[in-house]
Structure formats: structure tokens, C-alpha cells
Amino acid sequence: MSSPLNFHLEQYDGPLDLLLDLIRKQEINIYDIPIARITQQYLEYMQKAAEMDIELSAEFVYMAATLIHIKSRMLLPRDPELDKLLPEEDPRQELVDRLLEHERFKSAAEMLQQKRVVEEAVWSNPQIAQFRAEDDDPGLAVTLFDLVKTFQSVMDRAKHRPVYEIGTEEVSVPDMIRYLRGVFEQERGPVSARELFERQRSRRAMICLFLALLELVKLQAVGLTQQDSFGEIGLKRLKGFEAAFAGGETLSAIEQGYN
Amino acid sequence: MQEMDAAQLAPQLTEDDPQLQAILEAIVYITDEPLTAQQIAAAIEQPIDKVKRLLDQLVADYGKPEHGLSIREVAGGYKMATKAEHHEAVRAFVKKLTPPMKLSLPALETLAVIAYKQPVTTPEIMEIRGVQGAGVLKTLLDRKLIAEAGRKDVVGRPLTYKTTKEFLVQFGLKDLKELPTLKEFEELGRLELVEESQPETVSENPPAENA
Amino acid sequence: MQEMDAAQLAPQLTEDDPQLQAILEAIVYITDEPLTAQQIAAAIEQPIDKVKRLLDQLVADYGKPEHGLSIREVAGGYKMATKAEHHEAVRAFVKKLTPPMKLSLPALETLAVIAYKQPVTTPEIMEIRGVQGAGVLKTLLDRKLIAEAGRKDVVGRPLTYKTTKEFLVQFGLKDLKELPTLKEFEELGRLELVEESQPETVSENPPAENA
């Protein structure tokens, strides 16, 4: 049997698209689908696709099974007496419903497409920016999706940051030096010492942080600043920062000292 | 009461109408998002009726063929833009503008399903489209054409989706009610089918339309 | 030569004048830089005389008091703008527009961290975001999107923060359980990789310019 489809093997978005195409191209009455013929053509398509190494998704296989099942149900002779008592639904009914539903949404998609075409031919040129005061920052309009997306990117960033797990009992002075190195590689301005200490989740971590800071001050990698007496103590990387970590010798020396 | 007010204020109103209409024109011109008559009326402290009437007058005025601009009702508000029929001439001058965003057919289909069935879950969308995978959802979310609409009260409490105001704007719709009903699409489909063979038993009840 | 062309085309020209005037209006509207009559005439391939005449007609039309817009000759070119006498009204209007909820990126990031990790302390937020400074907390507190949630029982007893009812309202959530999980979000992304290999995302920029 010659196929109604010129098998340049169109890519179908799913089995419903393929079935609709078969039905519409042959001007078949969708309410009375010749299921045997359609099943054969459907399987032919799958065959050709396989020959051409086109991978069809699992839905195509599932639909093939559905078609064959409907076909076999149509072949089964019906008991006329039973039919009177319990008239059976046309085995094709559910498939027809799905096809029609799918087709309606395809039409709706086309309608949207057409509307887009019109909108794409239309331009507007709002001038509101000229009337907005400079100090009100337009910022971002925010949706729930933005919120999740933002959280996701924050988490991703956190994953790729050289941060050392702190707060565990295992934390050591060299750990803290590495941690501080990470902080000051990102931060050039002064960092509040109080905030750094607040971040620590154990007493041990705080002690290690304190010792690590002393080491870095000694190496002249980091300097302490204080604006006024009893004011906030700030930490700032110094010129010696790069040199202190170059080669890794200093670090390993300190490491040995504490082990 | 309205009438009485109108009568009382009549001379004044008539007098400042052109002035007010001019202000409304300027406002519609500068705004980037479609603003409703209510929003405009509240902001300029004028009666809504009058504002609405003058806005509709503006819509009608700009509708005339000698205007290359139009004021349209989109997403419940008023928006000024060039008319589509002049797109070729205008396009020559807007090359620098961002290219229109293209949506793939799967994305459009998914959008159509959401537009008609909202709020709708991912499994429901996949069921109608007959394919697995809802990857285009992220694209639609990124473009702000759809948004999350809470969770459905079924097992697994899946997320549901709805279309946004941006959707209305991008597709030039006044509101969702302006969308043709799904039934209308079905009828179109049936008209296409040459009516030689009458639908058989199966067609008695066309699937219910849940728009 | 110009004149000869014009003479040849004369009858046709007269007929399509309103059409051309509409096109000129659309062009003057859409361009930000003042365009000269020469530039416009060349681009739309129309005689300069006619273009000039119609542009002047447009200038006169918009000059009428019922228009809030004007087309003016600036720097040798034509430019559309709101009329100066309505600037106060327009400025007042813009000021009164209730702005949609807008948040800066740092504020949004902080809010996201609080939403998912609450109750959470400032050091923890900074730790997760990988930045110093928590100035945006005040913004979020001012907007009533977050609130204090007691002190954490660790060294220093830092304050913790949580999201508020207002947060739920703003994001259309029934309760916090409705927040999409990161897993759901990742699935969206994963599905997209599978399905979407076409160049769907044409433009990086939001299509603000397209109506």
C-alpha cells in the first residue's frame, strides 16, 4: 500500500500530531476512523523512522500499542444480546476525543501565532523614562519564578565558591586561613571583624579564626583598622596578601606548626 | 446623580475637555505599560466616566486611516503603538530595536493549553499535547508569558500555571475573554471537513470544552 | 528631476497622501533621534517636497490645543514629544503611579535566601550569598516582606529573619509550602535541555520595544 505521507519523515511533536496528520491528509472522517488502515500507516511511519535512525519517544510506542488494542477490540464480534443490555462504547471514542482536543489546541496555537505576527508589526516608544525622577531605581519586577531562579543561582554560586565548611569540630587554624583567603580574594574593602566572628558556629571556630587572623596580620597579608576607639574593627587586605600565599610555603609552614 | 453632577459641571467640563484630552494623550504616549482608565482617572483625580469617554474618543480618533499611530485597549489598559499596516515602512527605522521574540510551535501549543485551561499542571499539559516533557515551560516563564498559580489540591500537590498580563500585551489581547472559545475552533475544523459523510454515533457528544 | 517625478506621479500621489502621512506619523513617533525630511524621504523612497509638506502638515495638526503631543523641528529634524504645557500634569501622573513591586537584585537574592532558609541569621544569609553587607535587609523589612523571628541559640545570639504574610500575598502564595522546590525548578531546566534544541531564545533583551 502506498503511503499517504511522503516520508521525508516529517518530525512530529508527538503521536497525536502524526495521527492527526494521517487523518487530515487523507480527508478521513475523524468520527469514523478506519482503524486498521491508520494503524498500518502509523506502524509504517515508525518503521521508516527506525530505518532512518530517527529516535521516536516512548509515547509513539505507547500509541502504537493503543491503536493495535483498539483494532483488536473492533474485530471482536459483539454479543447482540449483551449490546442491548450494556451498549459498549465505540472503542475509538477515547482516541477520537483526545485527537479532537489536541487539534483544538493546535488551532489555538495557530491563532496565537497569528496574533503574534500582528504584534510583531507594531512598535511602541514609551517615553516615561524622561519623566521618572533619577532617584527612583526601576529595579526588577518580580515574580515567584524570579524568586526561585534567584535562589537557584545563589545556591549555584555558593557551590562554586571556594568556601570551607566551617562550624564542624574539625575546623583548624589552617582551615581558617584558607577561609580568610577566600574572603579577601573577593573582598578588597574592609570586612567587619565582628561579622566574621558572628558567622562562626562554634567556640572552636572562633578561636581558630582569631589565631588565623593573628597569623595573617603577622604575615602582613591583612591589616586591622579602627575608625575610632572602641569602634568597629575592620579587616583589610594589604599589599603583602598576594606574596603571603604565593608558592604555598607559608601556608604549609603554618600548617605544620599547628599539627 | 451622575447626571446632576454633569449638569452642574457642564460648562466647566466642556471647557476643559480638550485640555484633559490633551493630557490623556500625553499620558498614553509616555506610559510603557497599558494603564486602565481607573488608574489614569485616580492619578489625575478626574471622574472615571469622563476619562473613559475621552480615552475612547482618542481610540476612535487615532483609528482613522490618516493616523499611523493607534491607541488600543490591551491587557485591560490603553497603549499607543504604530499601526501594523505600516510595519514595512516603520521597520526600516527600527532595525536597532530588539528583534521580535520567536516562539517555537511546542511553546505556542503549551501556551495555548495554559491560556485555555488555567490554572493547569504540567501533567495535564503533557496529556493534552500527547508528549512527555514540559521544557518549554521554563522558556515561557523566562519570558514572563506564564506564571506559577499555586498548587493543585491533588496527590503530589503539583504546581499550576496561568498566563500573565505580559501574555495579553504580547498577543495584543484586551483580556482572556477575547480569546475565541475552543468550541469555535472545533466548528472551524468541522467546516473544513467536507460534509459528505455525516458524523456517526461517536460524535453525539463532542468533548466538553473547558475554556 | 525631482519635479518631473512628482509631476508624473501626481494623480497617484494625491490619492495616497493620507496613507503617506500616516507612515510619516509612525516614523516620527518611533525614532528617538530627530530625523530630517531628507533622511525620511530617502528611506521611504518618496519625493522630498511631498515628505516635507506632509511633515509640516503633521506639525500643524499636532499643534492644535486638543493634542497633548507635538511634533517639533529640532536640530533640523522632526521629533515627537509631549507638549511643555502638560509636563507638570504628566510628571505628577508618573509620580502617582503606584509602582509595581520592584526589588533590586541584591534584595531579591536576600529575599530568596530568607524564603527558603528561614529562620535565618544575617551571617548565614551573607554566607550563602557570598557577599558582605546586609543593607537590603532594611529595604525588605520596610516593605514588610520579612520580619524578625527571634534570636538563634548560638554564640552571639544573632537575630533571625523570616518571610511575612505580605510576602505570601505579593507572590500569590497560599502558604510557604507552595513555594516551588528547587528540585521542581531543576526539573524544568532539565526537561528544557531535552526538548528544546531549537534556537528559541532569540533575544536576550526583554521585547520591550515590541508592543
XYZ file of C-alpha atoms in Angstrom:
681
model
C 0.000 0.000 0.000
C 1.389 3.396 -0.892
C 1.741 5.711 1.979
C -0.244 8.927 2.180
C 2.742 10.616 3.688
C 5.680 11.468 1.588
C 8.081 10.101 4.030
C 10.598 12.826 4.052
C 9.951 11.815 7.570
C 8.449 14.880 8.986
C 9.265 15.353 12.593
C 6.156 15.081 14.654
C 5.960 16.598 18.041
C 4.163 13.525 19.314
C 1.979 10.620 18.231
C -1.172 12.723 18.267
C 0.369 15.051 15.704
C 1.271 12.118 13.484
C -2.218 10.619 13.720
C -3.915 13.913 13.008
C -1.688 14.438 10.010
C -2.558 10.980 8.658
C -6.256 11.610 9.164
C -6.344 15.131 7.775
C -4.134 14.455 4.767
C -6.383 11.612 3.651
C -9.539 13.551 4.453
C -10.703 10.812 6.724
C -13.787 11.450 8.829
C -12.315 11.684 12.273
C -15.533 10.347 13.809
C -15.192 7.143 11.805
C -11.514 6.333 11.638
C -10.642 3.225 9.583
C -8.542 1.974 12.430
C -6.867 -0.912 10.596
C -5.636 1.320 7.812
C -4.478 4.073 10.118
C -2.719 1.600 12.386
C -0.855 0.178 9.439
C 0.225 3.601 8.241
C 1.224 4.567 11.730
C 3.400 1.494 12.117
C 4.872 2.149 8.688
C 5.951 5.557 9.834
C 7.574 4.112 12.918
C 9.346 1.569 10.761
C 10.686 4.239 8.407
C 11.758 6.360 11.308
C 13.689 3.444 12.752
C 15.355 2.822 9.386
C 16.418 6.421 9.231
C 17.713 6.316 12.771
C 15.182 8.839 13.934
C 14.573 8.247 17.561
C 10.922 8.266 18.463
C 9.963 8.827 22.032
C 8.206 6.312 24.204
C 4.817 7.925 23.532
C 4.976 6.745 19.919
C 5.361 3.162 21.054
C 2.608 3.527 23.594
C 0.262 4.931 20.945
C 1.090 2.023 18.616
C 0.011 -0.346 21.348
C -3.180 1.640 21.866
C -4.012 1.511 18.165
C -3.456 -2.221 17.991
C -5.584 -2.705 21.053
C -8.434 -0.675 19.537
C -8.108 -2.595 16.305
C -8.425 -5.933 18.074
C -11.422 -4.727 20.046
C -13.112 -3.672 16.814
C -12.550 -7.124 15.364
C -14.119 -8.962 18.269
C -17.679 -9.996 17.487
C -20.167 -8.440 19.839
C -22.893 -10.359 21.520
C -26.079 -8.677 20.259
C -27.914 -9.554 23.466
C -25.201 -8.106 25.621
C -25.146 -4.989 23.483
C -28.773 -4.374 24.306
C -28.132 -4.665 27.984
C -24.837 -2.903 28.070
C -24.179 -0.951 24.906
C -20.456 -0.752 24.547
C -18.813 2.465 23.723
C -17.079 2.692 20.390
C -13.502 1.553 21.158
C -12.254 4.527 19.163
C -14.139 7.039 21.249
C -11.404 7.912 23.700
C -8.809 8.296 20.984
C -11.129 10.482 18.925
C -11.765 12.673 21.940
C -8.057 13.082 22.527
C -7.374 13.819 18.882
C -10.091 16.444 18.713
C -8.933 18.013 21.929
C -5.383 18.092 20.658
C -6.467 19.561 17.360
C -8.366 22.335 19.066
C -5.233 23.352 20.905
C -3.219 23.196 17.718
C -5.712 25.626 16.214
C -5.471 27.776 19.308
C -1.679 27.795 18.948
C -2.042 28.889 15.340
C -4.400 31.646 16.396
C -1.844 32.836 18.950
C 0.819 32.666 16.276
C -1.233 34.958 14.062
C -1.774 37.387 16.882
C 1.959 37.467 17.471
C 2.548 38.257 13.811
C 0.369 41.332 14.175
C 2.069 42.374 17.403
C 5.470 41.925 15.828
C 4.481 44.500 13.216
C 3.632 47.027 15.876
C 6.060 49.183 17.833
C 5.689 51.468 20.724
C 8.070 54.041 22.042
C 7.241 54.861 25.641
C 8.907 57.994 26.949
C 8.204 57.508 30.617
C 11.902 57.384 31.469
C 12.120 61.117 30.807
C 9.561 61.767 33.470
C 10.880 59.464 36.137
C 12.944 61.056 38.816
C 16.519 59.883 38.687
C 16.461 58.579 42.199
C 13.694 56.071 41.816
C 15.521 52.995 40.717
C 13.371 50.963 38.376
C 14.845 47.760 39.796
C 13.276 44.480 38.779
C 9.688 43.465 38.504
C 9.491 40.286 40.490
C 7.560 37.076 40.149
C 7.654 33.844 42.073
C 9.622 32.346 39.219
C 12.231 35.073 39.610
C 12.443 34.251 43.274
C 13.163 30.570 42.655
C 15.505 31.334 39.813
C 17.401 33.763 42.000
C 17.664 31.293 44.832
C 18.892 28.674 42.391
C 21.612 30.993 41.109
C 22.628 31.951 44.641
C 22.955 28.281 45.508
C 24.911 27.587 42.334
C 27.237 30.428 43.128
C 27.691 29.114 46.637
C 28.564 25.705 45.229
C 31.282 27.095 43.014
C 32.781 29.336 45.641
C 35.921 28.226 47.456
C 34.231 28.169 50.810
C 35.346 25.837 53.507
C 32.801 24.057 55.536
C 33.078 25.639 58.888
C 31.355 25.068 62.126
C 32.327 21.429 62.306
C 34.501 20.285 65.193
C 37.234 19.507 62.719
C 37.960 23.136 61.900
C 41.615 24.147 62.316
C 43.710 27.296 62.088
C 44.967 26.435 58.573
C 41.323 25.884 57.562
C 40.540 29.336 58.789
C 43.496 30.823 56.945
C 42.219 29.254 53.755
C 38.770 30.530 54.563
C 40.021 34.063 55.131
C 41.999 33.876 51.931
C 38.782 33.126 50.109
C 37.044 36.046 51.795
C 39.776 38.546 50.979
C 40.186 37.347 47.433
C 36.634 38.516 46.847
C 36.572 41.472 49.161
C 39.054 44.297 48.764
C 37.413 46.774 51.042
C 37.337 46.439 54.814
C 35.431 43.484 56.248
C 33.856 43.787 59.642
C 35.667 41.588 62.130
C 32.517 41.306 64.202
C 30.567 39.930 61.267
C 33.289 37.406 60.525
C 33.160 36.175 64.096
C 29.380 36.117 64.108
C 29.444 33.777 61.187
C 31.264 31.120 63.183
C 29.073 28.474 64.642
C 31.301 27.158 67.384
C 33.662 28.439 70.013
C 36.448 26.406 68.484
C 35.845 28.027 65.110
C 36.021 31.451 66.673
C 39.305 30.665 68.389
C 40.750 29.269 65.175
C 39.576 32.343 63.315
C 41.245 34.562 65.881
C 44.555 32.678 65.627
C 44.311 32.652 61.837
C 43.830 36.401 61.832
C 46.892 36.850 64.024
C 48.919 34.763 61.583
C 47.764 36.849 58.639
C 48.479 40.098 60.452
C 51.947 38.800 61.272
C 52.478 37.977 57.563
C 51.259 41.480 56.692
C 48.682 39.942 54.437
C 45.851 41.555 56.340
C 45.694 44.741 58.378
C 43.406 45.853 61.164
C 41.612 49.178 61.037
C 39.558 51.017 63.569
C 37.898 54.333 62.867
C 37.554 55.429 66.469
C 38.419 53.902 69.816
C 36.060 51.079 70.732
C 34.633 51.334 67.221
C 34.178 48.530 64.741
C 37.323 46.659 63.894
C 37.751 46.279 60.179
C 39.979 43.870 58.326
C 41.587 44.847 55.085
C 43.883 43.021 52.739
C 47.336 44.548 52.453
C 49.945 44.598 49.720
C 51.551 41.549 51.235
C 48.419 39.472 50.648
C 49.481 38.015 47.312
C 53.028 37.358 48.498
C 51.859 35.598 51.651
C 50.072 32.946 49.665
C 52.441 32.715 46.728
C 54.131 29.367 46.467
C 52.134 27.886 49.289
C 55.189 27.566 51.514
C 53.998 29.936 54.174
C 50.763 28.076 54.465
C 52.363 24.684 54.786
C 54.749 26.067 57.397
C 51.826 27.312 59.474
C 50.040 24.043 58.878
C 52.990 22.139 60.323
C 53.143 24.488 63.246
C 49.600 23.676 64.262
C 49.604 19.956 63.568
C -26.840 61.827 40.482
C -24.276 61.436 37.832
C -26.460 63.460 35.551
C -26.908 66.160 38.065
C -23.192 66.400 38.594
C -22.687 66.550 34.899
C -25.271 69.272 34.586
C -23.750 71.280 37.375
C -20.295 70.984 35.985
C -21.305 71.055 32.390
C -19.876 74.375 31.266
C -16.611 73.802 33.045
C -16.313 70.274 31.733
C -16.969 71.225 28.197
C -14.397 73.871 28.509
C -11.595 71.779 29.866
C -12.313 68.682 27.854
C -9.843 69.450 25.077
C -7.290 70.238 27.734
C -7.991 66.978 29.529
C -7.980 65.041 26.303
C -4.567 66.520 25.521
C -3.274 65.407 28.917
C -4.670 61.925 28.408
C -2.995 61.723 25.030
C 0.315 62.723 26.596
C -0.137 60.143 29.341
C -0.954 57.289 26.983
C 2.026 58.331 24.891
C 4.579 58.172 27.684
C 3.472 55.053 29.564
C 5.206 51.780 28.911
C 2.586 49.530 30.443
C -1.060 49.623 29.428
C -2.862 51.627 32.090
C -6.536 51.205 32.843
C -8.985 54.101 32.747
C -9.335 53.642 36.518
C -5.624 54.016 37.138
C -5.434 57.105 34.985
C -8.576 58.655 36.450
C -7.340 58.061 40.001
C -3.925 59.526 39.295
C -5.192 62.715 37.676
C -8.163 62.964 40.024
C -10.831 63.145 37.392
C -14.146 61.273 37.223
C -13.724 57.852 35.701
C -16.651 58.321 33.331
C -15.166 61.374 31.771
C -11.727 59.824 31.499
C -13.171 56.707 29.930
C -15.179 58.731 27.443
C -12.208 60.838 26.417
C -9.957 57.807 26.129
C -12.459 56.119 23.869
C -12.585 59.319 21.844
C -8.813 59.134 21.484
C -9.030 55.486 20.417
C -11.565 56.472 17.760
C -9.558 59.500 16.581
C -6.367 57.547 16.155
C -8.303 54.771 14.456
C -8.775 56.981 11.408
C -6.678 55.959 8.411
C -4.723 59.207 8.269
C -3.086 58.241 11.564
C -0.110 55.916 11.559
C -0.416 55.504 15.305
C -3.157 53.799 17.202
C -4.312 53.712 20.779
C -5.505 50.238 21.578
C -7.005 48.512 24.549
C -4.549 45.839 25.564
C -4.465 43.840 28.788
C -7.250 45.955 30.190
C -5.417 49.220 29.560
C -4.627 51.739 26.870
C -1.463 51.643 24.852
C -0.092 53.680 21.983
C 1.772 51.992 19.155
C 2.321 52.158 15.424
C -0.305 50.536 13.252
C 0.532 47.087 11.943
C -0.225 48.005 8.330
C 2.722 50.376 8.220
C 5.178 47.852 9.565
C 7.341 47.780 6.456
C 7.960 51.488 6.414
C 8.473 51.597 10.158
C 10.734 48.564 10.228
C 13.278 50.465 8.156
C 13.673 52.816 11.102
C 13.560 50.369 13.954
C 16.327 47.998 12.923
C 18.149 48.849 16.067
C 15.248 47.695 18.189
C 15.281 44.260 19.712
C 14.229 41.584 17.268
C 10.798 40.167 17.932
C 10.937 37.070 20.044
C 10.115 33.891 18.281
C 8.255 31.109 19.972
C 8.555 27.538 18.743
C 5.413 25.606 17.905
C 5.701 23.429 21.032
C 5.980 26.604 23.086
C 2.923 28.105 21.420
C 0.934 24.926 21.918
C 1.877 24.797 25.556
C 0.934 28.437 25.899
C -2.403 27.751 24.236
C -3.127 24.910 26.650
C -2.273 27.128 29.613
C -4.329 30.027 28.244
C -7.439 27.891 27.935
C -7.074 25.518 30.860
C -5.557 27.734 33.517
C -4.718 27.035 36.223
C -3.210 23.861 34.822
C -0.499 21.430 35.940
C 2.425 20.055 33.955
C 0.941 16.518 33.703
C -2.303 17.988 32.365
C -0.406 19.949 29.734
C 1.535 16.870 28.678
C -1.646 14.840 28.495
C -3.284 17.249 26.070
C -0.200 17.709 23.960
C 0.403 13.972 23.931
C 4.088 14.336 24.601
C 6.352 13.988 27.580
C 8.475 16.851 28.660
C 7.447 20.321 29.547
C 10.709 22.011 28.813
C 9.112 24.935 27.079
C 7.566 25.919 30.416
C 10.857 27.408 31.501
C 11.056 29.441 28.308
C 7.532 30.707 28.871
C 8.325 31.524 32.492
C 11.511 33.312 31.462
C 9.553 35.386 29.012
C 7.008 36.139 31.721
C 4.224 34.868 29.495
C 3.150 32.466 32.217
C 3.489 32.392 35.985
C 3.002 29.924 38.773
C -0.538 29.871 40.107
C -0.343 27.931 43.346
C -0.554 24.197 43.853
C -3.360 21.894 42.912
C -5.057 20.017 45.693
C -4.356 16.535 44.406
C -1.776 13.885 45.239
C 1.706 15.331 44.944
C 0.306 18.864 45.065
C 1.709 19.782 41.649
C 2.355 23.392 40.701
C -0.155 25.033 38.416
C 0.441 27.690 35.794
C -1.510 30.607 34.422
C -0.956 33.245 31.774
C 0.200 36.729 32.745
C -0.630 40.292 31.847
C 2.502 40.252 29.716
C 0.857 37.450 27.730
C -2.082 39.715 26.966
C 0.264 42.519 25.978
C 2.432 40.372 23.739
C -0.532 38.889 21.958
C -2.464 42.125 21.760
C -5.420 40.839 23.773
C -7.767 43.033 25.742
C -8.423 40.262 28.233
C -8.705 36.490 28.323
C -12.336 36.687 27.327
C -11.209 37.954 23.963
C -9.765 34.551 23.136
C -12.024 32.575 20.808
C -13.643 29.656 22.592
C -12.274 26.194 21.962
C -15.647 25.279 20.579
C -15.205 27.838 17.844
C -12.030 26.056 16.785
C -13.856 22.780 16.650
C -16.518 24.260 14.439
C -13.881 25.641 12.131
C -12.351 22.199 11.896
C -15.685 20.674 11.093
C -16.428 23.186 8.373
C -13.162 22.294 6.747
C -14.188 18.706 6.658
C -16.266 18.368 3.536
C -19.623 17.342 4.821
C -20.064 14.292 2.678
C -20.125 11.726 5.402
C -22.236 12.581 8.388
C -20.570 12.067 11.702
C -21.548 8.735 13.155
C -22.600 7.648 16.586
C -19.311 8.703 18.077
C -19.845 12.374 17.522
C -23.012 12.720 19.528
C -21.298 14.479 22.337
C -18.319 16.464 21.323
C -15.862 16.600 24.191
C -16.814 19.199 26.672
C -14.976 22.406 26.268
C -13.419 23.707 29.429
C -12.190 27.089 28.468
C 14.270 65.910 -11.908
C 12.514 65.757 -8.606
C 9.773 67.881 -10.038
C 9.398 65.742 -13.088
C 8.977 62.670 -10.922
C 6.422 64.434 -8.851
C 4.540 65.534 -11.934
C 4.493 62.046 -13.341
C 3.215 60.545 -10.183
C 0.911 63.366 -9.304
C -2.549 61.767 -9.508
C -1.477 58.709 -7.610
C 0.293 60.808 -5.057
C -2.692 62.881 -4.177
C -4.604 59.758 -3.562
C -2.165 58.141 -1.198
C -1.344 61.276 0.765
C -3.274 60.267 3.909
C -1.535 56.906 3.769
C 1.850 58.554 3.495
C 1.019 60.999 6.231
C 0.167 58.045 8.458
C 3.511 56.450 7.673
C 5.343 59.670 8.474
C 3.500 59.949 11.757
C 4.509 56.398 12.683
C 8.130 57.081 11.748
C 8.402 60.312 13.693
C 6.847 58.545 16.672
C 9.166 55.569 16.663
C 12.515 57.287 16.154
C 14.316 58.759 19.108
C 16.714 60.908 17.158
C 15.202 63.795 15.210
C 15.187 62.746 11.544
C 15.420 65.263 8.734
C 12.894 65.298 5.916
C 15.719 64.259 3.605
C 16.535 61.200 5.688
C 12.932 60.126 5.852
C 12.264 60.783 2.170
C 15.297 58.757 1.162
C 14.384 55.828 3.392
C 10.814 55.524 2.198
C 11.689 56.497 -1.385
C 9.337 59.408 -1.697
C 9.946 62.879 -3.118
C 11.388 65.232 -0.564
C 8.903 68.003 -1.356
C 5.981 65.865 -0.600
C 7.511 64.474 2.562
C 8.367 67.970 3.728
C 4.857 69.215 3.020
C 3.221 66.335 4.861
C 5.587 66.650 7.807
C 4.710 70.305 8.096
C 1.072 69.323 7.950
C 1.698 66.941 10.860
C 3.453 69.682 12.813
C 0.415 71.920 12.270
C -2.096 69.178 13.168
C -0.367 68.292 16.423
C -0.022 71.971 17.198
C -3.752 72.188 17.875
C -4.614 72.554 21.548
C -6.578 69.289 21.756
C -3.304 67.437 21.236
C -1.056 66.736 24.190
C 1.717 65.711 21.851
C 3.602 67.849 19.442
C 5.878 67.248 16.521
C 8.623 69.790 16.526
C 11.560 70.601 14.357
C 14.600 70.024 16.476
C 18.188 70.125 15.246
C 16.989 70.174 11.665
C 14.854 67.076 12.196
C 11.369 66.135 13.343
C 10.660 64.763 16.772
C 7.536 63.847 18.672
C 7.235 64.771 22.334
C 4.687 65.773 24.931
C 3.826 69.464 24.953
C 5.647 71.546 27.527
C 2.417 72.924 28.998
C 1.386 69.437 30.092
C 4.705 68.475 31.634
C 3.564 69.218 35.137
C 0.463 67.083 34.719
C 2.455 64.240 33.192
C 5.148 64.428 35.818
C 2.566 64.396 38.588
C 0.895 61.447 36.941
C 4.102 59.438 36.731
C 4.817 60.153 40.357
C 1.424 58.922 41.428
C 1.526 55.684 39.526
C 1.670 53.008 42.134
C 4.817 51.266 41.085
C 4.648 47.504 40.805
C 6.692 45.736 43.413
C 10.227 46.245 42.294
C 13.246 44.853 44.017
C 16.917 45.204 43.253
C 18.847 42.043 42.549
C 20.633 42.005 45.940
C 17.262 42.474 47.645
C 15.709 39.685 45.607
C 18.620 37.379 46.378
C 18.357 38.088 50.069
C 14.611 37.555 49.986
C 15.059 34.262 48.150
C 17.553 33.035 50.729
C 15.253 34.018 53.596
C 12.239 32.413 51.912
C 13.983 29.083 51.525
C 16.172 29.009 54.606
C 14.031 30.700 57.236
C 14.540 31.348 60.049
C 17.963 32.538 59.062
C 20.560 34.915 60.516
C 22.364 37.757 58.761
C 25.730 35.955 58.809
C 24.075 32.902 57.283
C 22.497 34.999 54.520
C 25.834 36.604 53.747
C 27.495 33.238 53.822
C 25.084 31.811 51.267
C 25.114 34.874 49.039
C 28.892 35.086 49.296
C 28.881 38.823 49.801
C 29.428 41.179 52.658
C 26.859 43.660 53.757
C 23.228 43.203 54.503
C 21.880 46.660 53.753
C 18.990 45.285 51.752
C 17.528 43.728 54.894
C 16.231 47.139 55.810
C 14.523 47.511 52.434
C 12.856 44.148 52.870
C 11.843 44.969 56.420
C 10.475 48.334 55.288
C 8.424 46.634 52.618
C 7.158 44.206 55.236
C 8.304 41.283 53.143
C 10.362 39.932 56.009
C 10.214 40.201 59.777
C 12.406 39.365 62.735
C 11.984 35.846 64.019
C 13.713 35.746 67.356
C 17.324 35.027 68.202
C 19.275 31.966 67.312
C 20.726 29.960 70.175
C 24.347 30.135 69.120
C 27.311 32.263 70.122
C 26.391 35.905 69.843
C 22.678 35.045 69.701
C 22.152 36.652 66.292
C 18.719 37.785 65.129
C 16.909 35.560 62.679
C 14.548 36.576 59.869
C 11.508 35.025 58.251
C 9.129 35.977 55.471
C 5.783 37.594 56.264
C 2.167 37.254 55.273
C 2.705 40.217 52.967
C 5.366 38.154 51.211
C 2.806 35.421 50.561
C 0.326 37.980 49.238
C 2.859 39.598 46.928
C 3.913 36.304 45.420
C 0.433 34.846 45.275
C 1.185 32.017 47.677
C -1.295 30.333 49.963
C 1.420 29.281 52.362
C 5.141 28.634 52.363
C 4.605 25.045 51.338
C 3.504 26.402 47.979
C 6.974 27.695 47.212
C 8.323 25.738 44.283
C 11.072 23.403 45.434
C 14.496 23.694 43.934
C 14.017 20.179 42.648
C 10.935 21.189 40.708
C 12.867 24.078 39.307
C 15.777 21.914 38.294
C 13.396 19.561 36.548
C 12.080 22.425 34.458
C 15.619 23.160 33.412
C 16.422 19.545 32.742
C 13.305 18.992 30.641
C 14.213 22.029 28.670
C 17.568 20.609 27.723
C 15.873 17.503 26.405
C 13.142 19.139 24.431
C 14.441 22.462 23.399
C 17.297 22.335 20.989
C 15.918 24.939 18.610
C 17.180 28.459 18.966
C 14.154 29.547 20.853
C 15.658 32.322 22.826
C 16.325 34.758 20.076
C 16.651 37.907 22.043
C 18.370 38.370 25.319
C 16.622 41.609 25.986
C 13.036 41.804 27.019
C 10.997 42.701 23.973
C 10.025 45.974 25.496
C 10.003 47.792 22.236
C 7.549 45.478 20.603
C 4.066 46.342 21.669
